[in-house]
XYZ file of C-alpha atoms in Angstrom:
536
model
C 141.999 71.911 51.556
C 140.237 74.819 49.911
C 136.600 74.243 48.963
C 135.028 76.287 46.193
C 131.712 76.535 44.321
C 133.072 77.831 41.012
C 130.961 76.568 38.120
C 128.256 75.019 40.313
C 124.616 75.725 39.530
C 123.115 78.281 41.950
C 126.416 78.473 43.745
C 126.009 74.854 44.873
C 122.989 75.595 47.080
C 119.793 73.519 47.040
C 116.952 73.352 49.534
C 118.737 70.909 51.829
C 122.416 70.997 50.795
C 125.247 73.454 50.181
C 127.656 71.648 47.855
C 131.293 72.549 47.246
C 134.411 70.770 45.998
C 138.137 70.876 46.665
C 139.871 73.310 44.355
C 142.607 70.773 43.510
C 140.121 68.470 41.751
C 139.897 68.366 37.972
C 136.734 69.729 36.415
C 135.346 66.209 35.866
C 135.857 65.343 39.535
C 134.819 68.678 41.008
C 132.457 70.812 38.920
C 130.843 67.977 36.972
C 130.215 65.709 39.945
C 129.027 68.669 42.011
C 126.457 69.581 39.363
C 125.366 65.940 39.148
C 124.598 66.101 42.862
C 122.768 69.396 42.450
C 120.609 67.895 39.684
C 119.544 64.847 41.688
C 120.097 65.483 45.412
C 116.641 66.875 46.213
C 114.840 63.924 44.598
C 117.214 61.601 46.455
C 116.474 63.497 49.678
C 112.728 63.084 49.173
C 113.202 59.330 48.657
C 115.080 59.061 51.960
C 112.682 61.277 53.861
C 109.797 59.135 52.607
C 111.504 55.996 53.884
C 111.716 57.603 57.323
C 108.096 58.696 57.397
C 108.572 62.263 56.157
C 110.908 63.486 58.904
C 113.665 66.060 58.273
C 117.352 66.257 59.113
C 118.250 67.345 62.666
C 120.701 70.032 61.497
C 120.622 73.607 60.288
C 119.848 73.755 56.578
C 121.364 73.707 54.073
C 123.804 71.006 55.243
C 127.359 71.454 53.941
C 128.528 68.750 51.484
C 132.213 68.666 50.502
C 133.629 66.623 47.598
C 137.210 65.721 48.515
C 140.245 64.327 46.687
C 141.564 60.911 47.693
C 141.486 57.209 46.885
C 138.307 55.242 46.096
C 135.883 55.537 48.020
C 134.732 56.749 51.447
C 132.473 59.223 53.209
C 131.664 60.627 56.644
C 129.660 63.360 58.295
C 129.768 65.752 61.197
C 128.283 67.769 59.527
C 129.743 68.722 57.112
C 129.243 65.625 54.954
C 132.555 64.667 53.385
C 132.516 62.607 50.170
C 135.708 61.035 48.823
C 134.620 59.100 45.739
C 138.077 58.726 44.188
C 139.304 60.519 41.118
C 137.578 59.442 37.927
C 134.606 57.762 39.610
C 131.062 58.423 38.480
C 128.459 60.909 39.596
C 126.247 57.965 40.552
C 128.831 56.917 43.149
C 128.819 60.440 44.605
C 125.025 60.254 44.923
C 125.314 56.806 46.550
C 127.819 58.110 49.115
C 125.631 61.091 49.946
C 122.575 58.852 50.426
C 124.559 56.466 52.646
C 125.608 59.346 54.909
C 122.330 61.264 54.898
C 120.370 58.144 55.888
C 122.495 57.979 59.029
C 121.451 61.540 59.802
C 117.833 60.480 59.393
C 118.469 57.620 61.857
C 119.712 60.159 64.384
C 116.642 62.313 63.762
C 114.314 59.309 64.175
C 116.000 58.468 67.504
C 114.317 55.078 67.963
C 117.244 52.694 67.964
C 118.951 52.645 64.585
C 121.506 55.240 65.637
C 124.137 53.955 68.060
C 126.336 55.616 70.681
C 127.967 58.632 69.025
C 127.735 56.998 65.586
C 125.404 54.700 63.719
C 126.797 51.474 65.204
C 126.841 48.109 63.474
C 123.059 47.985 62.921
C 122.874 51.539 61.590
C 125.855 50.995 59.323
C 124.163 47.909 57.940
C 120.966 49.887 57.397
C 122.764 52.765 55.654
C 124.479 50.315 53.282
C 121.180 48.541 52.669
C 119.462 51.857 51.934
C 122.298 52.887 49.627
C 121.614 49.740 47.650
C 117.865 50.419 47.657
C 118.571 53.918 46.331
C 120.479 52.396 43.409
C 117.695 49.896 42.743
C 114.995 52.592 42.888
C 116.860 54.662 40.291
C 117.860 51.795 38.002
C 121.547 52.217 38.816
C 122.350 48.662 39.910
C 122.266 47.018 43.339
C 125.537 48.093 44.972
C 128.691 49.999 44.221
C 131.954 48.156 43.614
C 133.774 47.288 46.833
C 130.852 48.061 49.126
C 129.643 44.520 49.752
C 129.572 43.679 53.454
C 127.752 40.373 53.900
C 130.730 38.139 53.157
C 132.576 39.673 56.110
C 130.135 37.765 58.315
C 129.678 34.748 56.042
C 133.436 34.078 56.196
C 133.683 34.605 59.962
C 132.550 32.377 62.867
C 129.028 33.769 62.195
C 128.440 35.077 65.689
C 125.163 36.568 66.846
C 125.125 40.290 66.067
C 121.342 40.244 65.738
C 120.823 40.114 69.505
C 124.191 41.714 70.253
C 124.769 44.711 68.000
C 127.775 46.910 68.697
C 126.545 50.499 69.097
C 130.094 51.861 68.836
C 131.231 49.938 65.757
C 130.527 51.082 62.197
C 133.510 49.377 60.598
C 133.686 47.167 57.509
C 133.586 43.942 59.511
C 131.526 40.881 60.430
C 129.261 42.879 62.750
C 128.030 45.190 60.017
C 128.015 42.249 57.580
C 125.598 40.415 59.864
C 123.445 43.536 60.089
C 123.016 44.051 56.362
C 122.346 40.335 55.854
C 119.646 40.351 58.518
C 118.035 43.477 57.067
C 117.927 41.814 53.641
C 116.451 38.747 55.372
C 113.668 40.929 56.771
C 113.122 42.601 53.407
C 113.557 39.831 50.813
C 112.970 36.612 52.752
C 110.177 37.801 55.053
C 108.770 40.430 52.704
C 108.745 43.588 54.838
C 109.002 46.950 53.096
C 111.767 49.476 53.569
C 109.406 51.818 55.421
C 108.204 49.010 57.712
C 111.757 47.961 58.597
C 112.859 51.522 59.373
C 109.737 52.247 61.442
C 110.306 49.051 63.484
C 113.501 50.515 64.976
C 114.758 48.956 68.215
C 118.001 48.804 70.209
C 118.692 45.299 68.825
C 117.959 43.824 65.394
C 116.035 41.070 67.135
C 113.787 43.843 68.458
C 113.226 45.104 64.917
C 112.112 41.579 63.974
C 109.746 41.385 66.952
C 108.273 44.798 66.180
C 107.663 43.736 62.584
C 106.272 40.257 63.148
C 104.747 40.413 66.618
C 106.616 37.184 67.439
C 108.596 37.017 70.668
C 110.959 34.210 69.627
C 114.651 34.674 68.898
C 115.064 35.111 65.116
C 118.825 34.514 64.973
C 118.879 30.663 65.012
C 116.503 30.382 62.041
C 118.322 33.167 60.162
C 121.718 31.553 60.720
C 120.459 28.032 60.026
C 119.003 29.072 56.694
C 122.331 30.582 55.620
C 124.409 27.738 57.070
C 122.317 25.170 55.223
C 122.525 26.951 51.890
C 126.057 28.346 52.249
C 128.126 26.157 54.580
C 131.741 27.088 55.237
C 133.730 29.816 53.540
C 131.710 31.270 50.711
C 131.057 34.203 48.438
C 127.398 35.031 47.882
C 126.665 34.548 44.170
C 124.670 36.817 41.933
C 124.681 40.532 41.241
C 124.129 41.610 44.850
C 126.853 40.323 47.194
C 124.812 41.399 50.228
C 121.581 39.611 49.390
C 121.406 35.808 49.036
C 117.659 35.781 49.736
C 115.078 34.449 49.273
C 116.143 30.928 50.180
C 113.837 27.966 50.479
C 113.004 26.947 54.013
C 109.979 25.311 55.571
C 108.813 24.610 59.102
C 105.714 22.583 58.211
C 104.475 19.953 55.822
C 104.456 20.475 52.071
C 102.007 19.839 49.264
C 102.713 18.328 45.826
C 100.514 18.000 42.755
C 100.942 17.711 38.983
C 99.150 20.517 37.138
C 99.329 21.899 33.610
C 102.401 19.852 32.672
C 104.425 20.762 35.760
C 104.915 19.433 39.276
C 103.847 22.064 41.810
C 105.113 22.264 45.382
C 103.729 24.521 48.113
C 104.987 25.046 51.649
C 104.776 27.256 54.711
C 107.721 29.566 55.343
C 110.378 28.679 57.873
C 109.861 28.980 61.661
C 107.682 32.026 62.376
C 107.234 33.042 58.744
C 103.593 32.201 58.082
C 103.563 33.009 54.382
C 102.861 30.246 51.872
C 105.228 29.740 48.961
C 105.133 27.675 45.807
C 107.338 26.607 42.923
C 106.995 24.333 39.894
C 109.223 21.692 38.359
C 109.775 20.158 34.932
C 113.482 19.415 34.525
C 114.428 22.014 37.138
C 112.704 24.151 39.774
C 111.347 27.582 38.892
C 111.889 30.549 41.180
C 109.791 30.394 44.336
C 106.827 32.751 44.621
C 104.478 33.689 47.413
C 100.783 32.890 47.355
C 99.736 36.546 47.713
C 98.089 37.778 50.869
C 98.055 34.380 52.568
C 99.180 33.378 56.042
C 99.045 29.839 57.374
C 100.283 27.977 60.414
C 100.138 24.513 58.826
C 99.932 22.992 55.376
C 99.265 23.526 52.555
C 97.790 20.619 50.593
C 97.377 20.643 46.795
C 94.958 18.974 44.381
C 93.762 19.545 40.817
C 90.001 20.007 40.409
C 87.822 21.462 37.673
C 90.816 22.665 35.628
C 92.547 24.543 38.434
C 95.126 23.875 41.139
C 93.580 24.045 44.613
C 95.559 24.799 47.796
C 94.142 24.464 51.326
C 95.777 25.279 54.659
C 95.131 25.940 58.327
C 94.802 29.612 59.217
C 97.585 31.640 60.765
C 98.533 31.385 64.438
C 95.381 30.995 66.559
C 93.052 30.798 63.546
C 91.848 27.208 63.365
C 89.866 27.719 60.180
C 90.677 26.050 56.862
C 91.340 28.409 53.990
C 91.687 27.721 50.291
C 92.530 29.334 46.974
C 92.827 28.316 43.317
C 95.554 28.835 40.730
C 94.816 28.979 36.995
C 98.443 28.766 35.877
C 98.940 32.538 36.008
C 97.463 33.931 39.218
C 95.986 32.870 42.559
C 92.383 33.754 43.339
C 91.403 35.503 46.559
C 91.486 33.150 49.543
C 88.244 31.841 51.038
C 87.360 29.921 54.180
C 85.584 26.584 54.348
C 82.556 27.628 56.438
C 82.191 26.336 59.970
C 85.395 24.312 60.035
C 88.067 24.266 62.743
C 91.281 22.250 62.684
C 94.467 22.029 64.719
C 96.587 20.868 61.753
C 96.509 21.331 57.997
C 93.931 19.621 55.776
C 94.348 17.130 52.903
C 92.696 17.306 49.467
C 91.706 14.727 46.830
C 89.237 14.495 43.954
C 86.813 11.540 44.052
C 83.669 10.833 42.085
C 83.679 14.283 40.461
C 83.944 16.392 43.622
C 86.787 17.762 45.735
C 87.212 16.189 49.173
C 88.934 17.840 52.124
C 89.747 15.997 55.375
C 91.305 17.287 58.579
C 91.931 16.577 62.235
C 89.484 18.295 64.584
C 90.315 21.460 66.458
C 92.475 21.461 69.580
C 91.312 18.714 71.935
C 89.324 16.933 69.202
C 91.159 13.931 67.747
C 88.435 13.007 65.279
C 88.833 13.184 61.497
C 86.349 15.388 59.698
C 85.623 15.814 56.004
C 83.629 17.828 53.510
C 83.111 18.005 49.747
C 83.157 20.853 47.240
C 81.173 20.672 43.998
C 82.730 23.747 42.411
C 80.210 26.127 43.982
C 79.809 25.348 47.673
C 81.198 23.184 50.477
C 78.876 20.583 51.987
C 78.293 20.309 55.718
C 81.245 18.690 57.499
C 80.991 15.095 58.705
C 83.144 12.875 60.891
C 84.735 9.583 59.878
C 83.133 7.329 62.483
C 85.231 5.827 65.257
C 88.532 7.421 64.235
C 91.034 9.213 66.455
C 94.248 10.846 65.255
C 96.912 13.023 66.817
C 98.168 14.476 63.542
C 95.865 14.432 60.548
C 94.793 12.412 57.531
C 96.005 12.088 53.945
C 93.685 11.326 51.022
C 94.115 9.471 47.715
C 91.857 7.693 45.231
C 92.816 4.069 44.474
C 90.994 1.083 43.031
C 87.734 3.007 42.712
C 87.478 4.224 46.307
C 88.774 7.117 48.403
C 91.487 6.209 50.904
C 92.245 8.150 54.090
C 95.306 7.353 56.224
C 96.415 8.857 59.529
C 98.668 8.444 62.531
C 96.914 6.964 65.559
C 95.626 9.116 68.386
C 97.836 10.291 71.256
C 100.103 7.468 72.416
C 99.452 5.362 69.291
C 102.184 5.581 66.660
C 100.545 3.183 64.233
C 99.281 4.216 60.796
C 95.623 3.523 60.178
C 93.465 3.773 57.087
C 89.891 3.537 55.858
C 88.103 3.666 52.497
C 85.036 5.532 51.299
C 82.866 4.227 48.458
C 80.788 7.364 48.078
C 78.257 6.245 50.686
C 80.043 4.990 53.800
C 83.500 4.636 55.357
C 84.838 1.130 55.923
C 86.102 0.008 59.346
C 89.595 1.339 60.008
C 92.594 -0.964 59.571
C 96.245 -0.644 60.538
C 99.225 -0.882 58.199
C 100.982 -3.856 59.807
C 104.227 -3.322 61.680
C 104.443 0.434 61.085
C 105.259 3.156 63.614
C 105.088 6.855 62.793
C 105.619 10.043 64.775
C 103.687 12.102 62.219
C 100.980 11.434 59.682
C 101.584 9.641 56.370
C 101.137 10.863 52.813
C 99.408 8.891 50.039
C 99.708 8.788 46.245
C 98.916 6.342 43.455
C 101.744 5.259 41.159
C 102.249 2.311 38.845
C 98.977 0.638 39.772
C 99.617 0.670 43.528
C 98.848 2.931 46.484
C 102.021 4.329 48.070
C 102.373 5.660 51.610
C 105.333 7.617 53.010
C 105.832 8.604 56.637
C 108.459 9.700 59.117
C 109.612 7.019 61.545
C 108.293 6.694 65.058
C 109.467 8.947 67.904
C 113.248 9.394 67.775
C 113.506 8.039 64.209
C 113.773 10.835 61.650
C 114.110 8.495 58.690
C 111.480 8.392 55.969
C 109.742 5.080 55.341
C 107.448 3.862 52.592
C 105.263 0.964 51.591
C 102.841 0.167 48.787
C 99.440 -1.468 48.749
C 98.116 -3.625 45.907
C 94.474 -3.555 47.084
C 95.040 -6.777 49.012
C 98.126 -6.365 51.204
C 100.843 -3.900 52.183
C 104.431 -4.622 51.147
C 107.170 -4.618 53.820
C 108.181 -1.070 54.729
C 111.465 0.351 53.364
C 113.442 3.540 53.914
C 113.759 6.520 51.570
C 117.136 8.221 51.059
C 116.605 11.052 53.539
C 115.661 12.205 57.035
C 112.773 14.471 57.994
C 111.352 16.069 61.122
C 107.840 16.329 59.624
C 107.112 13.789 56.921
C 106.874 13.827 53.143
C 104.424 14.862 50.456
C 103.846 12.523 47.500
C 102.700 13.053 43.911
C 103.009 11.302 40.575
C 104.530 13.403 37.801
C 105.345 12.048 34.375
C 106.714 8.526 34.737
C 107.906 8.898 38.322
C 106.664 9.199 41.886
C 108.022 12.272 43.672
C 108.473 12.819 47.399
C 109.273 16.142 49.076
C 110.078 16.735 52.727
C 111.417 19.236 55.210
C 114.869 18.464 56.592
C 115.450 16.843 59.946
C 115.316 18.721 63.243
C 116.357 22.405 62.870
C 117.067 21.911 59.143
C 114.529 24.059 57.263
C 115.593 23.078 53.767
C 113.261 21.268 51.401
C 114.452 17.981 49.911
C 113.021 15.821 47.169
C 113.557 12.493 45.437
C 111.923 10.514 42.656
C 111.043 6.833 42.327
C 111.055 5.013 38.984
C 109.318 1.876 40.200
C 112.550 0.202 41.270
C 114.744 2.660 43.192
C 114.608 6.099 44.765
C 117.012 8.657 43.327
C 119.495 10.348 45.694
C 117.870 13.208 47.596
C 118.365 16.743 46.323
C 117.612 20.145 47.837
C 115.173 22.575 46.301
C 117.388 25.531 45.383
C 116.888 29.055 46.664
C 116.392 31.974 44.308
C 120.016 33.040 44.733
C 121.244 29.823 43.141
C 122.954 30.487 39.796
C 121.996 27.005 38.567
C 118.432 25.766 38.936
C 119.329 22.311 37.721
């Protein structure tokens, strides 16, 4: 091959690159694509350098870039950087190939784990493909180039663990690199970390990148794989415009909240496993795209209620924070979060509106099995009080029925019964037990069709969901819902139906829901992830 610079602006030389093309190429494939690179390559370089914290390339400048003849489409570097876009392909593809190769050079310069043994390895190859896509997105050029999708190589394989076991010698188009790009998109789109944060969290294994980002020491692969297995079981092709990014997907590791507000049914939940963000979506005839409650982290909850024309959410603080936090939603935006003063809880709170004020109730902090409560008048929270004589190992649920406030909870440690009490605005009644009921977690309450409904997960070892209704005199025999859960269900009335939502059974982080028309529960359905092409 003979490489020339004939017709190239400034002889093909920029600050960081010396560009030339094979003399056998037509003008459109040589001169024109070379000048396209010259026009854009320095801005593209600055984008990449910014991602890597402002570092430079570890080679003598300008780095040689050679545009070569050949089939669509490949690249490599030594240097020189060799680009083989294929005859007739666009200048945007040439830019994409250069970015994909130059980012690998930046990995080598960073020298913190992304670069493998003699090449970028499966993790670095995944990162370079991810960054190539982010380059396209940043410049409004799409999300990937044709034929460069990698994720389905892993999705249609045995789905082995290349998060804890990257191959530092392999940068092929295979399941290893497919797993890498999927996991990087999981970090970016599902967990919300920025490009700069992900790159700076470099480690010898992708699991180390996760730990550097989150501060969590647990293994991230099981939750990552489970989320994909649940949403895309078996052989599959990821739908949508980006074949490498199925995220975000709906997954929850804690209880959910439901409430009807402004003509829609709202659901809120904590992210899966060690993701402490809180998410929400709304439903009329189908579910809207999930969104994050901005700037919020919680380790349990949230609960929802409508008060004073706004949707209120309350949750237990993140990790070791035992405070109760809350925010309001006006239909467009969430207000800044605030803390209920002086409150500590070991599980999430419950909310209900009674007698013109907002009530919150919660289980006491670690070691305290009492149930505590407070009220909010729209301006301030009252001093917390304890429901007398009550012990619980999980936490209460609140609902207003027949003119009084009901609280229900699972019994204290060793007691799997469900107990309840009522508040008339002055005092709590003696606690009573729902007859014949055993529960491993707390119940949820809602009023529908003139009765008080309770839903709970079965006692230890029973992951079925059970329900009963109370007519102000007696509880009906318990019955099962069409679904299993490892946590329990949230309840809310919306339109003419009673809705239940729950997290899947053990190690299933999907969210399920069903509706009750007064006679039968509908078959359970899953809340779709944002990658679903059909929200119905």
